[in-house]
PDB file of C-alpha atoms in Angstrom:
ATOM      1  CA  UNK A   1     136.638 -32.723 -95.597  1.00 74.00           C
ATOM      2  CA  UNK A   2     133.965 -31.733 -93.100  1.00 82.00           C
ATOM      3  CA  UNK A   3     130.383 -32.483 -94.100  1.00 84.00           C
ATOM      4  CA  UNK A   4     127.467 -30.969 -92.207  1.00 83.00           C
ATOM      5  CA  UNK A   5     124.810 -33.582 -91.548  1.00 79.00           C
ATOM      6  CA  UNK A   6     121.191 -33.140 -90.524  1.00 79.00           C
ATOM      7  CA  UNK A   7     119.908 -36.321 -88.901  1.00 79.00           C
ATOM      8  CA  UNK A   8     116.326 -35.981 -90.152  1.00 89.00           C
ATOM      9  CA  UNK A   9     114.709 -38.839 -92.073  1.00 94.00           C
ATOM     10  CA  UNK A  10     114.409 -36.744 -95.223  1.00 94.00           C
ATOM     11  CA  UNK A  11     118.162 -37.061 -95.767  1.00 93.00           C
ATOM     12  CA  UNK A  12     118.451 -40.770 -94.990  1.00 94.00           C
ATOM     13  CA  UNK A  13     118.806 -41.814 -98.687  1.00 95.00           C
ATOM     14  CA  UNK A  14     121.565 -39.254 -99.237  1.00 93.00           C
ATOM     15  CA  UNK A  15     123.392 -40.259 -96.064  1.00 89.00           C
ATOM     16  CA  UNK A  16     123.399 -43.904 -97.186  1.00 91.00           C
ATOM     17  CA  UNK A  17     124.583 -42.888-100.649  1.00 91.00           C
ATOM     18  CA  UNK A  18     127.356 -40.757 -99.179  1.00 86.00           C
ATOM     19  CA  UNK A  19     128.715 -43.602 -97.059  1.00 83.00           C
ATOM     20  CA  UNK A  20     128.799 -45.921-100.074  1.00 83.00           C
ATOM     21  CA  UNK A  21     130.274 -43.249-102.339  1.00 76.00           C
ATOM     22  CA  UNK A  22     133.063 -42.421 -99.913  1.00 73.00           C
ATOM     23  CA  UNK A  23     133.829 -46.094 -99.359  1.00 69.00           C
ATOM     24  CA  UNK A  24     134.177 -46.668-103.115  1.00 61.00           C
ATOM     25  CA  UNK A  25     135.763 -43.334-103.980  1.00 57.00           C
ATOM     26  CA  UNK A  26     139.167 -43.512-105.630  1.00 50.00           C
ATOM     27  CA  UNK A  27     140.104 -40.177-104.050  1.00 50.00           C
ATOM     28  CA  UNK A  28     139.919 -41.684-100.535  1.00 49.00           C
ATOM     29  CA  UNK A  29     139.191 -38.259 -99.072  1.00 51.00           C
ATOM     30  CA  UNK A  30     139.001 -38.161 -95.304  1.00 53.00           C
ATOM     31  CA  UNK A  31     135.421 -37.341 -94.329  1.00 57.00           C
ATOM     32  CA  UNK A  32     134.287 -36.172 -90.952  1.00 63.00           C
ATOM     33  CA  UNK A  33     130.767 -35.251 -89.935  1.00 63.00           C
ATOM     34  CA  UNK A  34     129.389 -32.336 -87.987  1.00 67.00           C
ATOM     35  CA  UNK A  35     125.819 -33.161 -86.998  1.00 72.00           C
ATOM     36  CA  UNK A  36     123.153 -30.708 -85.955  1.00 76.00           C
ATOM     37  CA  UNK A  37     119.726 -29.220 -86.604  1.00 77.00           C
ATOM     38  CA  UNK A  38     119.243 -27.092 -89.774  1.00 81.00           C
ATOM     39  CA  UNK A  39     119.828 -23.746 -88.063  1.00 83.00           C
ATOM     40  CA  UNK A  40     123.129 -24.987 -86.567  1.00 86.00           C
ATOM     41  CA  UNK A  41     124.320 -26.446 -89.882  1.00 88.00           C
ATOM     42  CA  UNK A  42     123.527 -23.154 -91.638  1.00 88.00           C
ATOM     43  CA  UNK A  43     125.893 -21.375 -89.268  1.00 88.00           C
ATOM     44  CA  UNK A  44     128.528 -24.106 -89.529  1.00 89.00           C
ATOM     45  CA  UNK A  45     128.765 -23.784 -93.316  1.00 90.00           C
ATOM     46  CA  UNK A  46     128.881 -19.996 -93.313  1.00 89.00           C
ATOM     47  CA  UNK A  47     131.533 -19.941 -90.579  1.00 90.00           C
ATOM     48  CA  UNK A  48     133.479 -22.626 -92.513  1.00 90.00           C
ATOM     49  CA  UNK A  49     133.257 -25.153 -89.710  1.00 89.00           C
ATOM     50  CA  UNK A  50     132.019 -27.535 -92.418  1.00 90.00           C
ATOM     51  CA  UNK A  51     132.827 -27.571 -96.128  1.00 91.00           C
ATOM     52  CA  UNK A  52     129.512 -28.788 -97.509  1.00 92.00           C
ATOM     53  CA  UNK A  53     125.980 -29.356 -96.229  1.00 92.00           C
ATOM     54  CA  UNK A  54     122.298 -29.219 -97.017  1.00 93.00           C
ATOM     55  CA  UNK A  55     121.442 -25.806 -95.648  1.00 92.00           C
ATOM     56  CA  UNK A  56     118.129 -23.975 -95.363  1.00 92.00           C
ATOM     57  CA  UNK A  57     117.165 -22.448 -98.697  1.00 95.00           C
ATOM     58  CA  UNK A  58     116.536 -19.053 -97.095  1.00 93.00           C
ATOM     59  CA  UNK A  59     120.167 -19.066 -95.907  1.00 92.00           C
ATOM     60  CA  UNK A  60     121.605 -20.212 -99.256  1.00 93.00           C
ATOM     61  CA  UNK A  61     121.655 -16.772-100.885  1.00 89.00           C
ATOM     62  CA  UNK A  62     125.193 -15.973-101.951  1.00 88.00           C
ATOM     63  CA  UNK A  63     126.412 -19.524-101.344  1.00 92.00           C
ATOM     64  CA  UNK A  64     127.797 -21.898-103.946  1.00 95.00           C
ATOM     65  CA  UNK A  65     125.106 -24.542-104.345  1.00 95.00           C
ATOM     66  CA  UNK A  66     124.448 -27.666-106.376  1.00 95.00           C
ATOM     67  CA  UNK A  67     121.126 -28.686-107.915  1.00 94.00           C
ATOM     68  CA  UNK A  68     120.443 -31.081-105.057  1.00 96.00           C
ATOM     69  CA  UNK A  69     118.006 -30.113-102.365  1.00 96.00           C
ATOM     70  CA  UNK A  70     115.124 -31.210-100.193  1.00 96.00           C
ATOM     71  CA  UNK A  71     112.069 -30.622-102.346  1.00 98.00           C
ATOM     72  CA  UNK A  72     108.347 -31.114-101.761  1.00 98.00           C
ATOM     73  CA  UNK A  73     105.822 -31.236-104.596  1.00 97.00           C
ATOM     74  CA  UNK A  74     102.759 -30.847-102.437  1.00 97.00           C
ATOM     75  CA  UNK A  75     102.378 -32.145 -98.894  1.00 97.00           C
ATOM     76  CA  UNK A  76     105.626 -32.999 -97.091  1.00 98.00           C
ATOM     77  CA  UNK A  77     104.120 -34.224 -93.775  1.00 98.00           C
ATOM     78  CA  UNK A  78     107.030 -32.970 -91.686  1.00 97.00           C
ATOM     79  CA  UNK A  79     106.577 -29.179 -91.702  1.00 97.00           C
ATOM     80  CA  UNK A  80     103.461 -27.879 -89.987  1.00 97.00           C
ATOM     81  CA  UNK A  81     101.980 -24.829 -88.379  1.00 97.00           C
ATOM     82  CA  UNK A  82      99.795 -25.571 -85.372  1.00 96.00           C
ATOM     83  CA  UNK A  83      97.262 -22.693 -85.471  1.00 90.00           C
ATOM     84  CA  UNK A  84      96.145 -22.780 -81.843  1.00 85.00           C
ATOM     85  CA  UNK A  85      99.688 -22.487 -80.497  1.00 89.00           C
ATOM     86  CA  UNK A  86     102.505 -19.962 -80.750  1.00 85.00           C
ATOM     87  CA  UNK A  87     106.232 -19.999 -81.428  1.00 84.00           C
ATOM     88  CA  UNK A  88     108.860 -20.570 -84.077  1.00 83.00           C
ATOM     89  CA  UNK A  89     110.823 -23.796 -84.313  1.00 82.00           C
ATOM     90  CA  UNK A  90     114.385 -22.910 -83.192  1.00 84.00           C
ATOM     91  CA  UNK A  91     115.742 -25.702 -85.399  1.00 82.00           C
ATOM     92  CA  UNK A  92     114.315 -24.070 -88.513  1.00 84.00           C
ATOM     93  CA  UNK A  93     115.093 -21.082 -90.705  1.00 84.00           C
ATOM     94  CA  UNK A  94     113.243 -21.683 -93.965  1.00 93.00           C
ATOM     95  CA  UNK A  95     110.021 -23.012 -92.453  1.00 94.00           C
ATOM     96  CA  UNK A  96     109.705 -20.137 -90.006  1.00 93.00           C
ATOM     97  CA  UNK A  97     110.079 -17.688 -92.900  1.00 94.00           C
ATOM     98  CA  UNK A  98     107.702 -19.664 -95.114  1.00 97.00           C
ATOM     99  CA  UNK A  99     104.977 -19.387 -92.477  1.00 96.00           C
ATOM    100  CA  UNK A 100     105.470 -15.608 -92.505  1.00 95.00           C
ATOM    101  CA  UNK A 101     105.398 -15.446 -96.318  1.00 96.00           C
ATOM    102  CA  UNK A 102     102.144 -17.400 -96.353  1.00 97.00           C
ATOM    103  CA  UNK A 103     100.705 -15.288 -93.553  1.00 96.00           C
ATOM    104  CA  UNK A 104      99.978 -18.325 -91.393  1.00 96.00           C
ATOM    105  CA  UNK A 105     100.166 -17.771 -87.658  1.00 94.00           C
ATOM    106  CA  UNK A 106     100.822 -20.462 -85.075  1.00 95.00           C
ATOM    107  CA  UNK A 107     103.562 -22.730 -83.816  1.00 95.00           C
ATOM    108  CA  UNK A 108     106.004 -24.002 -86.445  1.00 95.00           C
ATOM    109  CA  UNK A 109     106.948 -27.665 -86.079  1.00 95.00           C
ATOM    110  CA  UNK A 110     109.483 -29.359 -88.383  1.00 95.00           C
ATOM    111  CA  UNK A 111     111.446 -32.546 -88.908  1.00 93.00           C
ATOM    112  CA  UNK A 112     110.972 -35.994 -87.445  1.00 94.00           C
ATOM    113  CA  UNK A 113     108.991 -34.705 -84.481  1.00 95.00           C
ATOM    114  CA  UNK A 114     106.526 -33.096 -86.907  1.00 96.00           C
ATOM    115  CA  UNK A 115     106.195 -36.340 -88.856  1.00 97.00           C
ATOM    116  CA  UNK A 116     105.581 -38.283 -85.636  1.00 97.00           C
ATOM    117  CA  UNK A 117     103.008 -35.669 -84.593  1.00 97.00           C
ATOM    118  CA  UNK A 118     101.136 -36.171 -87.873  1.00 97.00           C
ATOM    119  CA  UNK A 119     101.312 -39.973 -87.815  1.00 97.00           C
ATOM    120  CA  UNK A 120      99.967 -39.955 -84.248  1.00 97.00           C
ATOM    121  CA  UNK A 121      96.885 -38.104 -85.487  1.00 97.00           C
ATOM    122  CA  UNK A 122      97.953 -34.524 -84.854  1.00 96.00           C
ATOM    123  CA  UNK A 123      96.440 -31.778 -86.999  1.00 95.00           C
ATOM    124  CA  UNK A 124      98.073 -28.735 -88.506  1.00 97.00           C
ATOM    125  CA  UNK A 125      98.668 -26.807 -91.722  1.00 98.00           C
ATOM    126  CA  UNK A 126     101.193 -28.505 -94.004  1.00 98.00           C
ATOM    127  CA  UNK A 127     103.272 -25.554 -95.210  1.00 98.00           C
ATOM    128  CA  UNK A 128     104.569 -27.291 -98.338  1.00 98.00           C
ATOM    129  CA  UNK A 129     101.040 -28.151 -99.423  1.00 98.00           C
ATOM    130  CA  UNK A 130      99.837 -24.616 -98.690  1.00 98.00           C
ATOM    131  CA  UNK A 131     102.686 -23.210-100.806  1.00 98.00           C
ATOM    132  CA  UNK A 132     101.801 -25.563-103.672  1.00 98.00           C
ATOM    133  CA  UNK A 133      98.109 -24.672-103.527  1.00 98.00           C
ATOM    134  CA  UNK A 134      98.923 -20.977-103.862  1.00 97.00           C
ATOM    135  CA  UNK A 135     101.786 -21.120-106.371  1.00 98.00           C
ATOM    136  CA  UNK A 136     101.418 -24.480-108.179  1.00 98.00           C
ATOM    137  CA  UNK A 137     105.185 -24.819-107.694  1.00 98.00           C
ATOM    138  CA  UNK A 138     107.348 -27.211-105.639  1.00 98.00           C
ATOM    139  CA  UNK A 139     108.952 -25.902-102.481  1.00 98.00           C
ATOM    140  CA  UNK A 140     112.701 -26.188-101.844  1.00 98.00           C
ATOM    141  CA  UNK A 141     113.423 -26.477 -98.128  1.00 96.00           C
ATOM    142  CA  UNK A 142     117.194 -26.919 -98.373  1.00 94.00           C
ATOM    143  CA  UNK A 143     120.065 -26.951-100.882  1.00 95.00           C
ATOM    144  CA  UNK A 144     123.377 -28.791-100.954  1.00 95.00           C
ATOM    145  CA  UNK A 145     125.891 -25.949-100.734  1.00 95.00           C
ATOM    146  CA  UNK A 146     129.660 -25.844-100.280  1.00 94.00           C
ATOM    147  CA  UNK A 147     132.622 -23.531 -99.640  1.00 93.00           C
ATOM    148  CA  UNK A 148     135.420 -25.904-100.665  1.00 89.00           C
ATOM    149  CA  UNK A 149     136.093 -29.010-102.788  1.00 87.00           C
ATOM    150  CA  UNK A 150     133.845 -27.616-105.545  1.00 90.00           C
ATOM    151  CA  UNK A 151     134.555 -30.212-108.229  1.00 90.00           C
ATOM    152  CA  UNK A 152     134.198 -33.104-105.811  1.00 88.00           C
ATOM    153  CA  UNK A 153     130.833 -31.899-104.476  1.00 90.00           C
ATOM    154  CA  UNK A 154     129.476 -31.270-107.983  1.00 91.00           C
ATOM    155  CA  UNK A 155     130.502 -34.768-109.040  1.00 90.00           C
ATOM    156  CA  UNK A 156     128.979 -36.275-105.909  1.00 90.00           C
ATOM    157  CA  UNK A 157     125.710 -34.379-106.502  1.00 92.00           C
ATOM    158  CA  UNK A 158     125.433 -35.637-110.085  1.00 92.00           C
ATOM    159  CA  UNK A 159     126.061 -39.218-109.002  1.00 92.00           C
ATOM    160  CA  UNK A 160     123.372 -39.034-106.331  1.00 93.00           C
ATOM    161  CA  UNK A 161     120.866 -37.479-108.761  1.00 90.00           C
ATOM    162  CA  UNK A 162     121.271 -40.517-111.029  1.00 89.00           C
ATOM    163  CA  UNK A 163     121.215 -43.107-108.273  1.00 90.00           C
ATOM    164  CA  UNK A 164     118.316 -45.118-106.905  1.00 87.00           C
ATOM    165  CA  UNK A 165     118.989 -45.771-103.254  1.00 90.00           C
ATOM    166  CA  UNK A 166     117.320 -48.812-101.769  1.00 91.00           C
ATOM    167  CA  UNK A 167     117.318 -48.716 -97.992  1.00 94.00           C
ATOM    168  CA  UNK A 168     118.100 -52.113 -96.420  1.00 94.00           C
ATOM    169  CA  UNK A 169     115.395 -53.507 -94.144  1.00 95.00           C
ATOM    170  CA  UNK A 170     117.661 -53.545 -91.094  1.00 96.00           C
ATOM    171  CA  UNK A 171     118.284 -49.809 -91.507  1.00 95.00           C
ATOM    172  CA  UNK A 172     114.589 -49.115 -92.079  1.00 95.00           C
ATOM    173  CA  UNK A 173     113.743 -50.957 -88.870  1.00 96.00           C
ATOM    174  CA  UNK A 174     116.509 -49.261 -86.908  1.00 96.00           C
ATOM    175  CA  UNK A 175     115.614 -45.728 -88.050  1.00 95.00           C
ATOM    176  CA  UNK A 176     111.887 -46.312 -87.644  1.00 96.00           C
ATOM    177  CA  UNK A 177     112.284 -47.674 -84.125  1.00 96.00           C
ATOM    178  CA  UNK A 178     114.474 -44.705 -83.176  1.00 94.00           C
ATOM    179  CA  UNK A 179     111.620 -42.351 -84.092  1.00 94.00           C
ATOM    180  CA  UNK A 180     108.696 -44.393 -82.849  1.00 96.00           C
ATOM    181  CA  UNK A 181     107.175 -45.076 -86.272  1.00 97.00           C
ATOM    182  CA  UNK A 182     106.863 -48.180 -88.460  1.00 97.00           C
ATOM    183  CA  UNK A 183     109.171 -49.064 -91.373  1.00 97.00           C
ATOM    184  CA  UNK A 184     106.191 -48.782 -93.747  1.00 97.00           C
ATOM    185  CA  UNK A 185     105.456 -45.270 -92.468  1.00 98.00           C
ATOM    186  CA  UNK A 186     109.105 -44.350 -92.999  1.00 97.00           C
ATOM    187  CA  UNK A 187     109.030 -45.611 -96.599  1.00 97.00           C
ATOM    188  CA  UNK A 188     105.712 -43.830 -97.221  1.00 98.00           C
ATOM    189  CA  UNK A 189     107.164 -40.567 -95.956  1.00 98.00           C
ATOM    190  CA  UNK A 190     110.245 -40.760 -98.177  1.00 97.00           C
ATOM    191  CA  UNK A 191     108.004 -41.101-101.235  1.00 96.00           C
ATOM    192  CA  UNK A 192     107.097 -37.449-100.714  1.00 97.00           C
ATOM    193  CA  UNK A 193     110.700 -36.210-100.630  1.00 97.00           C
ATOM    194  CA  UNK A 194     112.489 -35.237-103.851  1.00 97.00           C
ATOM    195  CA  UNK A 195     116.114 -34.187-104.284  1.00 96.00           C
ATOM    196  CA  UNK A 196     116.467 -32.836-107.816  1.00 95.00           C
ATOM    197  CA  UNK A 197     115.964 -29.074-108.031  1.00 96.00           C
ATOM    198  CA  UNK A 198     114.473 -29.219-111.525  1.00 96.00           C
ATOM    199  CA  UNK A 199     113.134 -26.306-113.555  1.00 97.00           C
ATOM    200  CA  UNK A 200     109.855 -26.083-111.653  1.00 98.00           C
ATOM    201  CA  UNK A 201     111.617 -26.329-108.300  1.00 98.00           C
ATOM    202  CA  UNK A 202     114.028 -23.583-109.375  1.00 97.00           C
ATOM    203  CA  UNK A 203     111.047 -21.367-110.177  1.00 98.00           C
ATOM    204  CA  UNK A 204     109.568 -22.082-106.777  1.00 98.00           C
ATOM    205  CA  UNK A 205     112.890 -21.361-105.060  1.00 97.00           C
ATOM    206  CA  UNK A 206     113.325 -18.085-106.916  1.00 97.00           C
ATOM    207  CA  UNK A 207     109.818 -16.993-106.009  1.00 97.00           C
ATOM    208  CA  UNK A 208     110.345 -17.834-102.336  1.00 97.00           C
ATOM    209  CA  UNK A 209     113.710 -16.059-102.100  1.00 95.00           C
ATOM    210  CA  UNK A 210     112.135 -12.922-103.535  1.00 93.00           C
ATOM    211  CA  UNK A 211     109.302 -12.995-100.978  1.00 87.00           C
TER     212      UNK A 211
END
């Protein structure tokens, strides 16, 4: 089974869960990873180069998807528009479109580099917070979708939704150092990331996809 993996911090809890789940899985399925930025993983799933992945919500129309996603209920601190600059983020699909939907012009910046920008004192418009202020609904940036192994992915998604992943200190330190932030900043950031696409998040997703 090929799993598309985005190496952003917002998926660190799921990546740790997946490694443990596979290790303890009675099915002993052979997993391989295809890593890339969101826009590349979107293409990989649709071209069947991977069998499952968190893909940009704007690209999930027509795909088979679980109720797992990357959800923000207010500020997300890793998706900004920098008003005094120009340009889309080539790694993004959803965030570029969200900026258009909200009518916010400027340079779109996403992912770990956006988080680092904010933590270093950079200023910009947090798109997730702007969406929430206007709609009072969460924003779904990505969804766990699949084109094969349906039952297995659904089971995996349910298990993750019920789990409480504690990140070991050595991993926190390693991942934080890799990105030039502190372990406490990493933990603080993950407090703003949610994975269950609940009723409110589904409403927000539906509204966005109709925009």
